[in-house]
């Protein structure tokens, strides 16, 4: 396998982790929040925000390397 192919595969694995983390957590929380009243949010809104931020941070820890690996794959294939 070529180096660009290996880098792209590693990027795809990281991106799959982004999806595996984001869809069942962040997206689910977003859907719940969309149903809330802006004028009268539920008492647990701070907990929901903290939970969303936690999963978003974890998701980002995989998204940044995914992007970097994709960029490296492109750059290394043109050298």
CSV table of C-alpha atoms in Angstrom, one decimal:
chain,number,residue,atom,x,y,z
A,1,UNK,CA,0.0,0.0,0.0
A,2,UNK,CA,1.1,3.5,-0.7
A,3,UNK,CA,1.8,6.1,1.9
A,4,UNK,CA,-1.0,8.4,0.7
A,5,UNK,CA,-3.4,5.4,0.8
A,6,UNK,CA,-2.4,4.5,4.3
A,7,UNK,CA,-2.8,8.1,5.4
A,8,UNK,CA,-6.2,8.3,3.8
A,9,UNK,CA,-7.3,5.1,5.4
A,10,UNK,CA,-6.2,6.4,8.9
A,11,UNK,CA,-8.1,9.6,8.2
A,12,UNK,CA,-11.2,7.5,7.3
A,13,UNK,CA,-10.9,5.6,10.5
A,14,UNK,CA,-10.7,8.8,12.5
A,15,UNK,CA,-13.7,10.2,10.6
A,16,UNK,CA,-15.7,7.0,11.3
A,17,UNK,CA,-15.0,7.6,15.0
A,18,UNK,CA,-16.3,11.2,14.6
A,19,UNK,CA,-19.6,9.8,13.2
A,20,UNK,CA,-19.8,7.0,15.8
A,21,UNK,CA,-19.4,9.5,18.6
A,22,UNK,CA,-21.4,12.4,17.2
A,23,UNK,CA,-24.6,10.8,15.9
A,24,UNK,CA,-25.7,9.0,19.1
A,25,UNK,CA,-24.6,11.8,21.4
A,26,UNK,CA,-24.3,15.3,20.0
A,27,UNK,CA,-27.0,14.9,17.3
A,28,UNK,CA,-29.4,13.3,19.9
A,29,UNK,CA,-28.8,16.1,22.3
A,30,UNK,CA,-29.3,18.7,19.6
A,31,UNK,CA,-32.7,17.1,18.7
A,32,UNK,CA,-33.7,17.3,22.3
A,33,UNK,CA,-32.7,20.9,22.7
A,34,UNK,CA,-34.6,21.8,19.5
A,35,UNK,CA,-37.8,20.9,21.3
A,36,UNK,CA,-37.1,23.2,24.3
A,37,UNK,CA,-38.8,26.6,24.8
A,38,UNK,CA,-36.3,29.5,24.5
A,39,UNK,CA,-38.2,31.5,27.1
A,40,UNK,CA,-38.5,28.6,29.5
A,41,UNK,CA,-35.8,26.0,29.2
A,42,UNK,CA,-35.9,22.9,31.4
A,43,UNK,CA,-34.0,22.9,34.7
A,44,UNK,CA,-31.4,20.5,33.4
A,45,UNK,CA,-30.2,22.6,30.5
A,46,UNK,CA,-26.8,23.2,32.1
A,47,UNK,CA,-26.3,19.4,32.4
A,48,UNK,CA,-27.3,18.9,28.8
A,49,UNK,CA,-24.9,21.7,27.6
A,50,UNK,CA,-22.1,20.2,29.7
A,51,UNK,CA,-22.8,16.7,28.2
A,52,UNK,CA,-22.9,18.1,24.7
A,53,UNK,CA,-19.6,20.0,25.2
A,54,UNK,CA,-17.9,16.8,26.6
A,55,UNK,CA,-18.9,14.7,23.6
A,56,UNK,CA,-18.1,17.5,21.2
A,57,UNK,CA,-14.6,17.8,22.6
A,58,UNK,CA,-14.1,14.0,22.2
A,59,UNK,CA,-15.5,14.1,18.7
A,60,UNK,CA,-13.1,17.0,17.8
A,61,UNK,CA,-10.1,15.0,19.1
A,62,UNK,CA,-10.8,12.6,16.2
A,63,UNK,CA,-11.9,15.2,13.6
A,64,UNK,CA,-8.7,17.3,13.7
A,65,UNK,CA,-6.4,14.3,13.1
A,66,UNK,CA,-8.8,13.1,10.4
A,67,UNK,CA,-8.5,16.3,8.5
A,68,UNK,CA,-4.7,16.4,9.0
A,69,UNK,CA,-4.4,12.8,7.7
A,70,UNK,CA,-6.5,13.6,4.6
A,71,UNK,CA,-4.4,16.7,3.9
A,72,UNK,CA,-1.1,14.7,4.4
A,73,UNK,CA,-2.5,12.1,2.0
A,74,UNK,CA,-3.1,14.7,-0.7
A,75,UNK,CA,0.2,16.4,-0.2
A,76,UNK,CA,2.2,13.2,-0.1
A,77,UNK,CA,0.5,12.0,-3.3
A,78,UNK,CA,1.6,15.1,-5.2
A,79,UNK,CA,5.3,15.0,-4.1
